[in-house]
PDB file of C-alpha atoms in Angstrom:
ATOM      1  CA  MET A 174      21.456  16.348   4.917  1.00 58.00           C
ATOM      2  CA  ALA A 175      17.706  15.482   5.136  1.00 67.00           C
ATOM      3  CA  PHE A 176      16.548  12.545   3.568  1.00 77.00           C
ATOM      4  CA  LYS A 177      14.108  13.762   0.261  1.00 87.00           C
ATOM      5  CA  ARG A 178      11.584  12.047  -0.895  1.00 92.00           C
ATOM      6  CA  ARG A 179      11.828  10.757  -4.401  1.00 95.00           C
ATOM      7  CA  VAL A 180       8.872  10.439  -7.041  1.00 98.00           C
ATOM      8  CA  PHE A 181      10.195   8.966 -10.557  1.00 98.00           C
ATOM      9  CA  VAL A 182       9.156  11.018 -13.378  1.00 98.00           C
ATOM     10  CA  SER A 183       8.786   9.640 -17.001  1.00 98.00           C
ATOM     11  CA  PHE A 184       9.749  12.246 -19.452  1.00 97.00           C
ATOM     12  CA  GLN A 185      10.164  13.106 -23.327  1.00 95.00           C
ATOM     13  CA  ASN A 186      13.628  14.043 -24.237  1.00 95.00           C
ATOM     14  CA  PRO A 187      13.396  17.866 -24.375  1.00 95.00           C
ATOM     15  CA  GLU A 188      15.193  17.836 -27.695  1.00 95.00           C
ATOM     16  CA  LEU A 189      12.206  15.950 -29.049  1.00 95.00           C
ATOM     17  CA  LEU A 190       9.911  18.416 -28.101  1.00 96.00           C
ATOM     18  CA  ASP A 191       9.164  21.742 -29.360  1.00 95.00           C
ATOM     19  CA  THR A 192       9.383  24.647 -26.923  1.00 96.00           C
ATOM     20  CA  ARG A 193       5.300  25.293 -26.045  1.00 97.00           C
ATOM     21  CA  ARG A 194       5.893  21.612 -24.595  1.00 97.00           C
ATOM     22  CA  ARG A 195       9.115  21.237 -23.417  1.00 97.00           C
ATOM     23  CA  GLU A 196       7.770  24.719 -21.143  1.00 97.00           C
ATOM     24  CA  LEU A 197       4.777  22.738 -20.231  1.00 98.00           C
ATOM     25  CA  GLN A 198       7.333  19.301 -18.897  1.00 98.00           C
ATOM     26  CA  ASP A 199       9.428  21.520 -17.215  1.00 98.00           C
ATOM     27  CA  GLN A 200       6.233  23.077 -15.199  1.00 98.00           C
ATOM     28  CA  VAL A 201       5.195  19.707 -13.888  1.00 98.00           C
ATOM     29  CA  ILE A 202       8.539  18.525 -13.107  1.00 98.00           C
ATOM     30  CA  LYS A 203       9.112  22.363 -11.061  1.00 98.00           C
ATOM     31  CA  ARG A 204       5.569  21.852  -9.184  1.00 98.00           C
ATOM     32  CA  ILE A 205       6.823  18.043  -7.975  1.00 98.00           C
ATOM     33  CA  GLU A 206       9.858  19.892  -6.425  1.00 98.00           C
ATOM     34  CA  ALA A 207       8.052  22.915  -5.230  1.00 97.00           C
ATOM     35  CA  LEU A 208       5.988  20.342  -3.188  1.00 96.00           C
ATOM     36  CA  GLY A 209       9.746  19.562  -1.578  1.00 94.00           C
ATOM     37  CA  LEU A 210       9.732  15.984  -3.528  1.00 96.00           C
ATOM     38  CA  GLN A 211      13.024  14.539  -5.512  1.00 96.00           C
ATOM     39  CA  PRO A 212      12.274  14.030  -9.215  1.00 98.00           C
ATOM     40  CA  GLU A 213      14.006  10.796 -10.346  1.00 98.00           C
ATOM     41  CA  MET A 214      14.592  11.275 -14.117  1.00 98.00           C
ATOM     42  CA  PHE A 215      17.162   8.937 -16.412  1.00 98.00           C
ATOM     43  CA  PHE A 216      19.998  11.525 -17.370  1.00 95.00           C
ATOM     44  CA  GLN A 217      18.575  14.383 -16.089  1.00 96.00           C
ATOM     45  CA  ALA A 218      17.862  14.325 -11.787  1.00 95.00           C
ATOM     46  CA  GLY A 219      18.226  12.565  -9.122  1.00 94.00           C
ATOM     47  CA  THR A 220      19.845   9.377  -8.317  1.00 94.00           C
ATOM     48  CA  ALA A 221      19.001   8.072 -11.975  1.00 96.00           C
ATOM     49  CA  SER A 222      20.673  10.847 -13.496  1.00 96.00           C
ATOM     50  CA  SER A 223      24.332   9.272 -13.235  1.00 95.00           C
ATOM     51  CA  MET A 224      22.366   5.924 -14.524  1.00 96.00           C
ATOM     52  CA  ALA A 225      22.118   4.216 -17.911  1.00 96.00           C
ATOM     53  CA  TRP A 226      18.575   3.220 -18.873  1.00 97.00           C
ATOM     54  CA  SER A 227      17.989  -0.300 -18.109  1.00 97.00           C
ATOM     55  CA  LEU A 228      15.095  -2.723 -17.580  1.00 96.00           C
ATOM     56  CA  PRO A 229      16.667  -3.222 -14.366  1.00 96.00           C
ATOM     57  CA  ASN A 230      17.742   0.159 -13.519  1.00 97.00           C
ATOM     58  CA  ALA A 231      14.156   1.584 -13.745  1.00 98.00           C
ATOM     59  CA  VAL A 232      13.291  -0.910 -11.280  1.00 95.00           C
ATOM     60  CA  GLU A 233      15.784  -0.275  -8.632  1.00 92.00           C
ATOM     61  CA  ILE A 234      14.795   3.311  -8.812  1.00 95.00           C
ATOM     62  CA  LEU A 235      11.260   3.475  -9.130  1.00 96.00           C
ATOM     63  CA  ARG A 236      11.640   0.887  -6.119  1.00 92.00           C
ATOM     64  CA  ARG A 237      12.923   3.909  -4.050  1.00 91.00           C
ATOM     65  CA  CYS A 238      10.015   6.278  -5.161  1.00 95.00           C
ATOM     66  CA  VAL A 239       6.752   7.665  -3.015  1.00 95.00           C
ATOM     67  CA  GLY A 240       5.106   8.181  -6.451  1.00 97.00           C
ATOM     68  CA  ALA A 241       5.296   8.197 -10.290  1.00 98.00           C
ATOM     69  CA  VAL A 242       4.302  11.202 -12.937  1.00 98.00           C
ATOM     70  CA  VAL A 243       4.291   9.954 -17.014  1.00 98.00           C
ATOM     71  CA  LEU A 244       4.593  12.795 -19.301  1.00 98.00           C
ATOM     72  CA  ALA A 245       3.325  11.675 -22.641  1.00 96.00           C
ATOM     73  CA  PHE A 246       3.577  13.417 -25.454  1.00 97.00           C
ATOM     74  CA  PRO A 247       3.133  12.067 -28.938  1.00 95.00           C
ATOM     75  CA  ARG A 248       6.202  10.134 -30.286  1.00 94.00           C
ATOM     76  CA  TRP A 249       5.661   7.801 -32.698  1.00 92.00           C
ATOM     77  CA  GLU A 250       2.977   7.753 -35.725  1.00 88.00           C
ATOM     78  CA  VAL A 251       1.970   4.638 -36.810  1.00 88.00           C
ATOM     79  CA  SER A 252       0.422   4.208 -40.013  1.00 86.00           C
ATOM     80  CA  SER A 253      -1.479   0.757 -41.651  1.00 76.00           C
ATOM     81  CA  ASN A 254      -3.882  -0.357 -44.633  1.00 75.00           C
ATOM     82  CA  THR A 255      -6.932  -0.465 -42.267  1.00 73.00           C
ATOM     83  CA  GLN A 256      -7.454   2.952 -40.051  1.00 75.00           C
ATOM     84  CA  GLU A 257      -6.190   6.565 -40.133  1.00 82.00           C
ATOM     85  CA  PRO A 258      -2.782   7.156 -38.571  1.00 85.00           C
ATOM     86  CA  TYR A 259      -2.310   7.363 -34.703  1.00 89.00           C
ATOM     87  CA  HIS A 260       0.302   8.508 -32.640  1.00 92.00           C
ATOM     88  CA  LEU A 261       1.765   6.752 -29.501  1.00 93.00           C
ATOM     89  CA  ALA A 262       3.916   8.057 -26.239  1.00 95.00           C
ATOM     90  CA  SER A 263       7.056   6.765 -26.083  1.00 96.00           C
ATOM     91  CA  GLU A 264       8.108   3.229 -24.934  1.00 95.00           C
ATOM     92  CA  TYR A 265       9.828   4.763 -21.597  1.00 97.00           C
ATOM     93  CA  ALA A 266       6.307   5.818 -20.850  1.00 97.00           C
ATOM     94  CA  HIS A 267       4.736   2.957 -21.302  1.00 96.00           C
ATOM     95  CA  ILE A 268       7.345   0.566 -19.739  1.00 97.00           C
ATOM     96  CA  GLU A 269       7.726   3.158 -16.841  1.00 98.00           C
ATOM     97  CA  GLY A 270       4.606   3.245 -16.301  1.00 97.00           C
ATOM     98  CA  ALA A 271       3.630  -0.436 -15.951  1.00 96.00           C
ATOM     99  CA  ILE A 272       6.439  -0.993 -13.650  1.00 97.00           C
ATOM    100  CA  ALA A 273       4.753   1.838 -11.243  1.00 97.00           C
ATOM    101  CA  GLY A 274       1.602   0.386 -11.758  1.00 94.00           C
ATOM    102  CA  THR A 275       2.834  -2.878 -10.953  1.00 93.00           C
ATOM    103  CA  LEU A 276       4.596  -1.409  -7.566  1.00 92.00           C
ATOM    104  CA  ARG A 277       1.195   0.480  -7.016  1.00 92.00           C
ATOM    105  CA  LEU A 278       2.317   3.737  -6.625  1.00 95.00           C
ATOM    106  CA  PRO A 279       0.445   6.997  -6.984  1.00 96.00           C
ATOM    107  CA  LEU A 280       0.307   7.529 -10.385  1.00 97.00           C
ATOM    108  CA  LEU A 281      -0.391  10.901 -12.265  1.00 98.00           C
ATOM    109  CA  ILE A 282      -0.693  10.148 -16.337  1.00 98.00           C
ATOM    110  CA  VAL A 283      -0.808  13.830 -18.196  1.00 98.00           C
ATOM    111  CA  ALA A 284      -1.944  13.007 -21.458  1.00 96.00           C
ATOM    112  CA  GLU A 285      -1.841  14.661 -24.791  1.00 96.00           C
ATOM    113  CA  ARG A 286      -5.068  14.561 -26.419  1.00 94.00           C
ATOM    114  CA  GLY A 287      -5.069  12.858 -29.442  1.00 92.00           C
ATOM    115  CA  LEU A 288      -2.482   9.955 -28.200  1.00 94.00           C
ATOM    116  CA  ALA A 289      -4.019   6.550 -28.924  1.00 91.00           C
ATOM    117  CA  ASP A 290      -5.760   4.511 -26.694  1.00 90.00           C
ATOM    118  CA  ARG A 291      -2.669   2.236 -25.969  1.00 91.00           C
ATOM    119  CA  GLY A 292      -0.489   1.172 -23.129  1.00 92.00           C
ATOM    120  CA  ILE A 293      -0.258   3.755 -20.721  1.00 94.00           C
ATOM    121  CA  THR A 294      -2.821   6.060 -22.342  1.00 93.00           C
ATOM    122  CA  TRP A 295      -4.949   3.311 -22.720  1.00 91.00           C
ATOM    123  CA  THR A 296      -8.441   4.199 -20.249  1.00 84.00           C
ATOM    124  CA  GLY A 297      -9.329   0.760 -19.189  1.00 80.00           C
ATOM    125  CA  ALA A 298      -5.958   0.328 -17.481  1.00 78.00           C
ATOM    126  CA  GLY A 299      -7.257   1.417 -14.727  1.00 82.00           C
ATOM    127  CA  HIS A 300      -5.341   4.958 -13.654  1.00 87.00           C
ATOM    128  CA  PRO A 301      -7.119   7.790 -14.400  1.00 90.00           C
ATOM    129  CA  ILE A 302      -5.657   9.745 -17.603  1.00 95.00           C
ATOM    130  CA  LEU A 303      -5.225  13.717 -17.651  1.00 96.00           C
ATOM    131  CA  TYR A 304      -5.547  14.917 -21.303  1.00 96.00           C
ATOM    132  CA  MET A 305      -4.398  18.249 -21.888  1.00 96.00           C
ATOM    133  CA  PRO A 306      -5.152  20.021 -25.230  1.00 96.00           C
ATOM    134  CA  LYS A 307      -3.404  19.523 -28.266  1.00 94.00           C
ATOM    135  CA  ASP A 308      -2.522  23.360 -28.112  1.00 95.00           C
ATOM    136  CA  ALA A 309      -2.367  23.759 -24.259  1.00 96.00           C
ATOM    137  CA  PRO A 310      -0.034  26.691 -23.071  1.00 96.00           C
ATOM    138  CA  VAL A 311       1.555  26.343 -20.194  1.00 96.00           C
ATOM    139  CA  THR A 312      -1.358  28.407 -18.468  1.00 97.00           C
ATOM    140  CA  TRP A 313      -3.170  25.508 -18.599  1.00 97.00           C
ATOM    141  CA  LEU A 314      -1.235  24.142 -15.470  1.00 98.00           C
ATOM    142  CA  ASP A 315      -3.189  26.886 -13.566  1.00 97.00           C
ATOM    143  CA  GLY A 316      -6.524  25.597 -14.245  1.00 96.00           C
ATOM    144  CA  ASP A 317      -8.896  23.603 -12.097  1.00 97.00           C
ATOM    145  CA  ALA A 318      -8.610  20.317 -14.468  1.00 96.00           C
ATOM    146  CA  PHE A 319      -4.604  19.937 -13.550  1.00 98.00           C
ATOM    147  CA  ARG A 320      -4.572  21.617 -10.360  1.00 97.00           C
ATOM    148  CA  HIS A 321      -7.577  18.888  -9.140  1.00 97.00           C
ATOM    149  CA  ARG A 322      -5.612  15.863 -10.252  1.00 97.00           C
ATOM    150  CA  PHE A 323      -2.577  16.939  -9.220  1.00 98.00           C
ATOM    151  CA  GLY A 324      -3.776  17.679  -5.730  1.00 97.00           C
ATOM    152  CA  VAL A 325      -4.975  14.005  -5.306  1.00 97.00           C
ATOM    153  CA  TRP A 326      -1.960  12.572  -6.471  1.00 98.00           C
ATOM    154  CA  SER A 327       0.543  14.903  -4.116  1.00 97.00           C
ATOM    155  CA  ASP A 328      -2.340  14.329  -1.218  1.00 97.00           C
ATOM    156  CA  GLN A 329      -1.686  10.082  -2.218  1.00 96.00           C
ATOM    157  CA  VAL A 330       2.064  10.940  -2.230  1.00 97.00           C
ATOM    158  CA  ALA A 331       1.795  12.337   1.248  1.00 94.00           C
ATOM    159  CA  GLU A 332       0.100   8.932   2.767  1.00 92.00           C
ATOM    160  CA  ARG A 333       3.094   6.981   1.943  1.00 94.00           C
ATOM    161  CA  SER A 334       5.445   6.527   4.835  1.00 93.00           C
ATOM    162  CA  ASP A 335       9.391   6.263   3.753  1.00 93.00           C
ATOM    163  CA  VAL A 336       9.745   3.371   6.453  1.00 95.00           C
ATOM    164  CA  PHE A 337       8.135   0.704   9.087  1.00 96.00           C
ATOM    165  CA  LEU A 338       9.668   0.494  11.980  1.00 96.00           C
ATOM    166  CA  GLY A 339       9.085  -2.877  13.637  1.00 95.00           C
ATOM    167  CA  TYR A 340      10.300  -4.413  17.171  1.00 94.00           C
ATOM    168  CA  SER A 341       8.691  -6.211  20.302  1.00 92.00           C
ATOM    169  CA  SER A 342       7.052  -4.284  23.209  1.00 89.00           C
ATOM    170  CA  LYS A 343      10.317  -5.133  25.562  1.00 90.00           C
ATOM    171  CA  ALA A 344      12.214  -2.959  22.658  1.00 91.00           C
ATOM    172  CA  ARG A 345      10.047   0.060  23.090  1.00 92.00           C
ATOM    173  CA  ALA A 346      12.153   2.379  24.649  1.00 94.00           C
ATOM    174  CA  THR A 347      15.106   1.540  21.941  1.00 94.00           C
ATOM    175  CA  ALA A 348      12.609   1.755  19.108  1.00 94.00           C
ATOM    176  CA  GLN A 349      11.634   5.360  20.212  1.00 95.00           C
ATOM    177  CA  ALA A 350      14.964   6.771  20.180  1.00 96.00           C
ATOM    178  CA  VAL A 351      15.302   4.948  16.356  1.00 97.00           C
ATOM    179  CA  HIS A 352      11.629   6.588  16.029  1.00 97.00           C
ATOM    180  CA  LEU A 353      12.858  10.127  16.605  1.00 96.00           C
ATOM    181  CA  PHE A 354      16.252   9.792  15.107  1.00 96.00           C
ATOM    182  CA  LEU A 355      14.784   9.004  11.559  1.00 96.00           C
ATOM    183  CA  LYS A 356      11.834  11.312  11.759  1.00 94.00           C
ATOM    184  CA  GLU A 357      13.630  14.033  13.714  1.00 93.00           C
ATOM    185  CA  ARG A 358      17.196  13.812  12.293  1.00 93.00           C
ATOM    186  CA  LEU A 359      16.883  12.384   9.178  1.00 94.00           C
ATOM    187  CA  ASN A 360      13.545  13.859   7.935  1.00 91.00           C
ATOM    188  CA  LEU A 361      11.400  10.601   7.535  1.00 94.00           C
ATOM    189  CA  ARG A 362       7.836   9.600   7.914  1.00 93.00           C
ATOM    190  CA  VAL A 363       7.969   6.118   9.902  1.00 95.00           C
ATOM    191  CA  ARG A 364       4.999   4.249  10.127  1.00 93.00           C
ATOM    192  CA  ASN A 365       4.883   2.455  13.634  1.00 93.00           C
ATOM    193  CA  TRP A 366       3.310  -0.571  14.086  1.00 84.00           C
ATOM    194  CA  GLU A 367       2.228   0.175  17.723  1.00 84.00           C
ATOM    195  CA  ILE A 368       1.318   3.802  16.912  1.00 83.00           C
ATOM    196  CA  ASP A 369      -0.171   2.899  13.380  1.00 77.00           C
ATOM    197  CA  PHE A 370      -1.652  -0.147  13.333  1.00 77.00           C
ATOM    198  CA  ALA A 371      -5.519   0.084  13.622  1.00 67.00           C
ATOM    199  CA  ALA A 372      -6.444  -1.658  17.379  1.00 66.00           C
ATOM    200  CA  ALA A 373      -9.079  -4.474  16.090  1.00 63.00           C
ATOM    201  CA  GLY A 374      -6.794  -5.274  12.885  1.00 67.00           C
ATOM    202  CA  MET A 375      -5.930  -7.764  11.449  1.00 79.00           C
ATOM    203  CA  ILE A 376      -2.140  -8.280  11.684  1.00 79.00           C
ATOM    204  CA  LEU A 377      -1.331  -9.670   8.359  1.00 85.00           C
ATOM    205  CA  ASP A 378      -3.695  -6.940   6.861  1.00 87.00           C
ATOM    206  CA  GLU A 379      -1.463  -4.581   8.615  1.00 88.00           C
ATOM    207  CA  ILE A 380       1.818  -5.903   7.462  1.00 91.00           C
ATOM    208  CA  GLU A 381       0.214  -5.788   4.132  1.00 91.00           C
ATOM    209  CA  THR A 382      -0.440  -2.465   4.242  1.00 90.00           C
ATOM    210  CA  ALA A 383       2.663  -1.389   5.095  1.00 91.00           C
ATOM    211  CA  ALA A 384       5.123  -3.202   3.141  1.00 91.00           C
ATOM    212  CA  ARG A 385       2.329  -1.910   0.138  1.00 90.00           C
ATOM    213  CA  VAL A 386       2.928   2.140   1.657  1.00 91.00           C
ATOM    214  CA  CYS A 387       6.431   1.859   2.737  1.00 93.00           C
ATOM    215  CA  SER A 388       9.809   2.014   0.861  1.00 92.00           C
ATOM    216  CA  GLY A 389      11.588  -0.077   3.236  1.00 94.00           C
ATOM    217  CA  GLY A 390      11.802  -1.247   6.461  1.00 95.00           C
ATOM    218  CA  VAL A 391      13.680  -1.262  10.043  1.00 96.00           C
ATOM    219  CA  PHE A 392      13.613  -4.161  12.373  1.00 96.00           C
ATOM    220  CA  LEU A 393      14.878  -4.282  16.073  1.00 94.00           C
ATOM    221  CA  PHE A 394      15.845  -7.968  16.768  1.00 92.00           C
ATOM    222  CA  THR A 395      16.162  -7.874  20.471  1.00 90.00           C
ATOM    223  CA  LYS A 396      17.047 -10.401  23.704  1.00 87.00           C
ATOM    224  CA  ASP A 397      13.009 -11.133  23.690  1.00 76.00           C
ATOM    225  CA  ASP A 398      12.771 -15.035  24.472  1.00 66.00           C
ATOM    226  CA  GLU A 399      15.198 -17.006  26.212  1.00 71.00           C
ATOM    227  CA  LEU A 400      16.670 -20.253  24.613  1.00 66.00           C
ATOM    228  CA  SER A 401      17.942 -23.428  26.614  1.00 61.00           C
ATOM    229  CA  GLY A 402      20.669 -25.599  25.547  1.00 57.00           C
ATOM    230  CA  THR A 403      22.083 -22.923  23.260  1.00 57.00           C
ATOM    231  CA  GLU A 404      25.232 -20.750  23.006  1.00 59.00           C
ATOM    232  CA  VAL A 405      22.709 -17.557  22.219  1.00 55.00           C
ATOM    233  CA  LYS A 406      21.007 -16.497  24.993  1.00 69.00           C
ATOM    234  CA  ALA A 407      17.467 -15.148  23.363  1.00 76.00           C
ATOM    235  CA  ALA A 408      15.975 -14.395  20.344  1.00 76.00           C
ATOM    236  CA  PRO A 409      13.833 -11.687  18.901  1.00 84.00           C
ATOM    237  CA  ARG A 410      10.200 -12.228  19.199  1.00 86.00           C
ATOM    238  CA  ASP A 411       8.483 -14.415  16.306  1.00 87.00           C
ATOM    239  CA  ASN A 412       6.371 -11.456  14.773  1.00 89.00           C
ATOM    240  CA  VAL A 413       9.354  -9.255  14.330  1.00 91.00           C
ATOM    241  CA  VAL A 414      11.247 -11.868  12.616  1.00 90.00           C
ATOM    242  CA  PHE A 415       8.205 -12.828  10.232  1.00 91.00           C
ATOM    243  CA  GLU A 416       7.781  -9.080   9.719  1.00 92.00           C
ATOM    244  CA  ALA A 417      11.087  -8.625   8.391  1.00 92.00           C
ATOM    245  CA  GLY A 418      10.744 -11.470   6.229  1.00 91.00           C
ATOM    246  CA  TYR A 419       8.166 -10.095   5.349  1.00 92.00           C
ATOM    247  CA  PHE A 420       9.491  -6.638   3.807  1.00 93.00           C
ATOM    248  CA  ALA A 421      12.542  -9.225   2.885  1.00 90.00           C
ATOM    249  CA  ALA A 422      10.244 -10.535   0.437  1.00 90.00           C
ATOM    250  CA  ALA A 423       7.901  -7.656  -0.800  1.00 89.00           C
ATOM    251  CA  LYS A 424      10.629  -4.816  -0.920  1.00 89.00           C
ATOM    252  CA  GLY A 425      13.777  -6.422  -1.661  1.00 88.00           C
ATOM    253  CA  ARG A 426      16.543  -7.380   0.897  1.00 88.00           C
ATOM    254  CA  GLU A 427      18.623  -4.172   0.436  1.00 90.00           C
ATOM    255  CA  ARG A 428      15.554  -2.403   1.954  1.00 92.00           C
ATOM    256  CA  VAL A 429      15.447  -3.513   4.825  1.00 94.00           C
ATOM    257  CA  LEU A 430      17.874  -2.606   7.563  1.00 95.00           C
ATOM    258  CA  ILE A 431      18.016  -5.408  11.124  1.00 94.00           C
ATOM    259  CA  ILE A 432      19.106  -3.968  14.159  1.00 94.00           C
ATOM    260  CA  ARG A 433      20.320  -6.633  16.118  1.00 92.00           C
ATOM    261  CA  GLU A 434      21.197  -6.336  19.854  1.00 90.00           C
ATOM    262  CA  GLU A 435      24.400  -8.257  20.781  1.00 88.00           C
ATOM    263  CA  GLY A 436      23.565 -11.713  21.845  1.00 84.00           C
ATOM    264  CA  ALA A 437      20.371 -12.113  20.257  1.00 84.00           C
ATOM    265  CA  LYS A 438      20.007 -14.846  17.780  1.00 78.00           C
ATOM    266  CA  MET A 439      19.878 -14.243  13.724  1.00 76.00           C
ATOM    267  CA  PRO A 440      17.500 -16.453  12.281  1.00 71.00           C
ATOM    268  CA  ALA A 441      19.425 -18.033   9.500  1.00 64.00           C
ATOM    269  CA  ASP A 442      16.968 -17.104   6.262  1.00 60.00           C
ATOM    270  CA  LEU A 443      17.803 -13.725   7.048  1.00 64.00           C
ATOM    271  CA  GLY A 444      21.613 -13.499   7.541  1.00 58.00           C
ATOM    272  CA  GLY A 445      21.714 -12.260   4.029  1.00 55.00           C
ATOM    273  CA  ASN A 446      20.114  -8.959   4.959  1.00 63.00           C
ATOM    274  CA  ILE A 447      22.229  -6.080   5.926  1.00 70.00           C
ATOM    275  CA  TYR A 448      22.233  -6.006   9.969  1.00 81.00           C
ATOM    276  CA  LEU A 449      23.864  -3.651  12.659  1.00 92.00           C
ATOM    277  CA  SER A 450      25.205  -4.657  16.007  1.00 91.00           C
ATOM    278  CA  LEU A 451      23.806  -2.800  18.895  1.00 92.00           C
ATOM    279  CA  SER A 452      26.327  -3.427  21.868  1.00 91.00           C
ATOM    280  CA  ALA A 453      23.417  -1.833  24.260  1.00 86.00           C
ATOM    281  CA  ARG A 454      19.922  -1.213  23.720  1.00 85.00           C
ATOM    282  CA  ASP A 455      19.833   2.212  25.525  1.00 87.00           C
ATOM    283  CA  ASP A 456      22.122   3.900  23.304  1.00 92.00           C
ATOM    284  CA  ILE A 457      22.093   3.612  19.601  1.00 95.00           C
ATOM    285  CA  ARG A 458      24.490   6.444  18.749  1.00 94.00           C
ATOM    286  CA  PRO A 459      27.033   4.289  18.125  1.00 94.00           C
ATOM    287  CA  ILE A 460      24.799   2.865  15.064  1.00 95.00           C
ATOM    288  CA  GLU A 461      23.316   6.798  14.137  1.00 95.00           C
ATOM    289  CA  SER A 462      25.817   6.984  11.157  1.00 95.00           C
ATOM    290  CA  ALA A 463      25.208   3.628   9.651  1.00 95.00           C
ATOM    291  CA  ILE A 464      21.530   4.138  10.160  1.00 95.00           C
ATOM    292  CA  ARG A 465      21.504   7.249   7.896  1.00 94.00           C
ATOM    293  CA  ASP A 466      23.852   5.325   5.430  1.00 93.00           C
ATOM    294  CA  PHE A 467      21.559   2.995   4.772  1.00 94.00           C
ATOM    295  CA  VAL A 468      18.636   5.521   4.269  1.00 92.00           C
ATOM    296  CA  GLU A 469      20.685   7.408   1.972  1.00 89.00           C
ATOM    297  CA  ARG A 470      22.236   4.724   0.219  1.00 88.00           C
ATOM    298  CA  ARG A 471      19.049   1.992   0.254  1.00 87.00           C
ATOM    299  CA  LEU A 472      15.426   4.194   0.472  1.00 86.00           C
TER     300      LEU A 472
END
């Protein structure tokens, strides 16, 4: 089964919406699916459908997504003695939108006009908000305003990569085989350091960018530098070890896969990471099913 990219959808419980709003929400979700993306919705769709909502679960699911959409409809009316009553979106819209923003995911916020300038619908938060009229019909989604914003967001999602591939130049042939498997067999968008890093760019800047736009990383720890005075004969390149450590900190250890050539030293600080043992660097077939399992379970 080919990998399907995930998009988190912060939605309102359909039972709390009237028919018009429910149809609007359903049609936005269908347009996301039409892009070949998998909506992640608690109790409704994707991996999140079988999970109870909690803050840790929301963070976990959003970390696996390449973008997020917040559909903000009126949920609460707030009254006070000093001003007219105003309406707020649900608490989930605010929390999930904040997580998406913190993770720097491409974020599309569609809010019904009349919602208070608070939380996720606060115009000063730094994310453009597309306001729909209070009485917007489903055909509003065919108008220029929605089509433009949806197009900008989908382009931002398309620019993201699913996995970063890090390795030394000595392991180029092995990396090419892994890259081909990830791309052709698993339908992943791979960011390959040798291909995608800017020629004159700073390495640390490139790694920071890769960690921001990729959902996870695959790193080849091969026998590159000979060691003396130890039982282990060789170690992976320092820069590859650094990149793996950086990704483990930025994305979480569970989203970093280390493919370790037999006989290569494994740094103690990365010993808790997921890793596969590669007996022959010219043949990755024995580990292909394990790579697939990592992608399906972790990305």
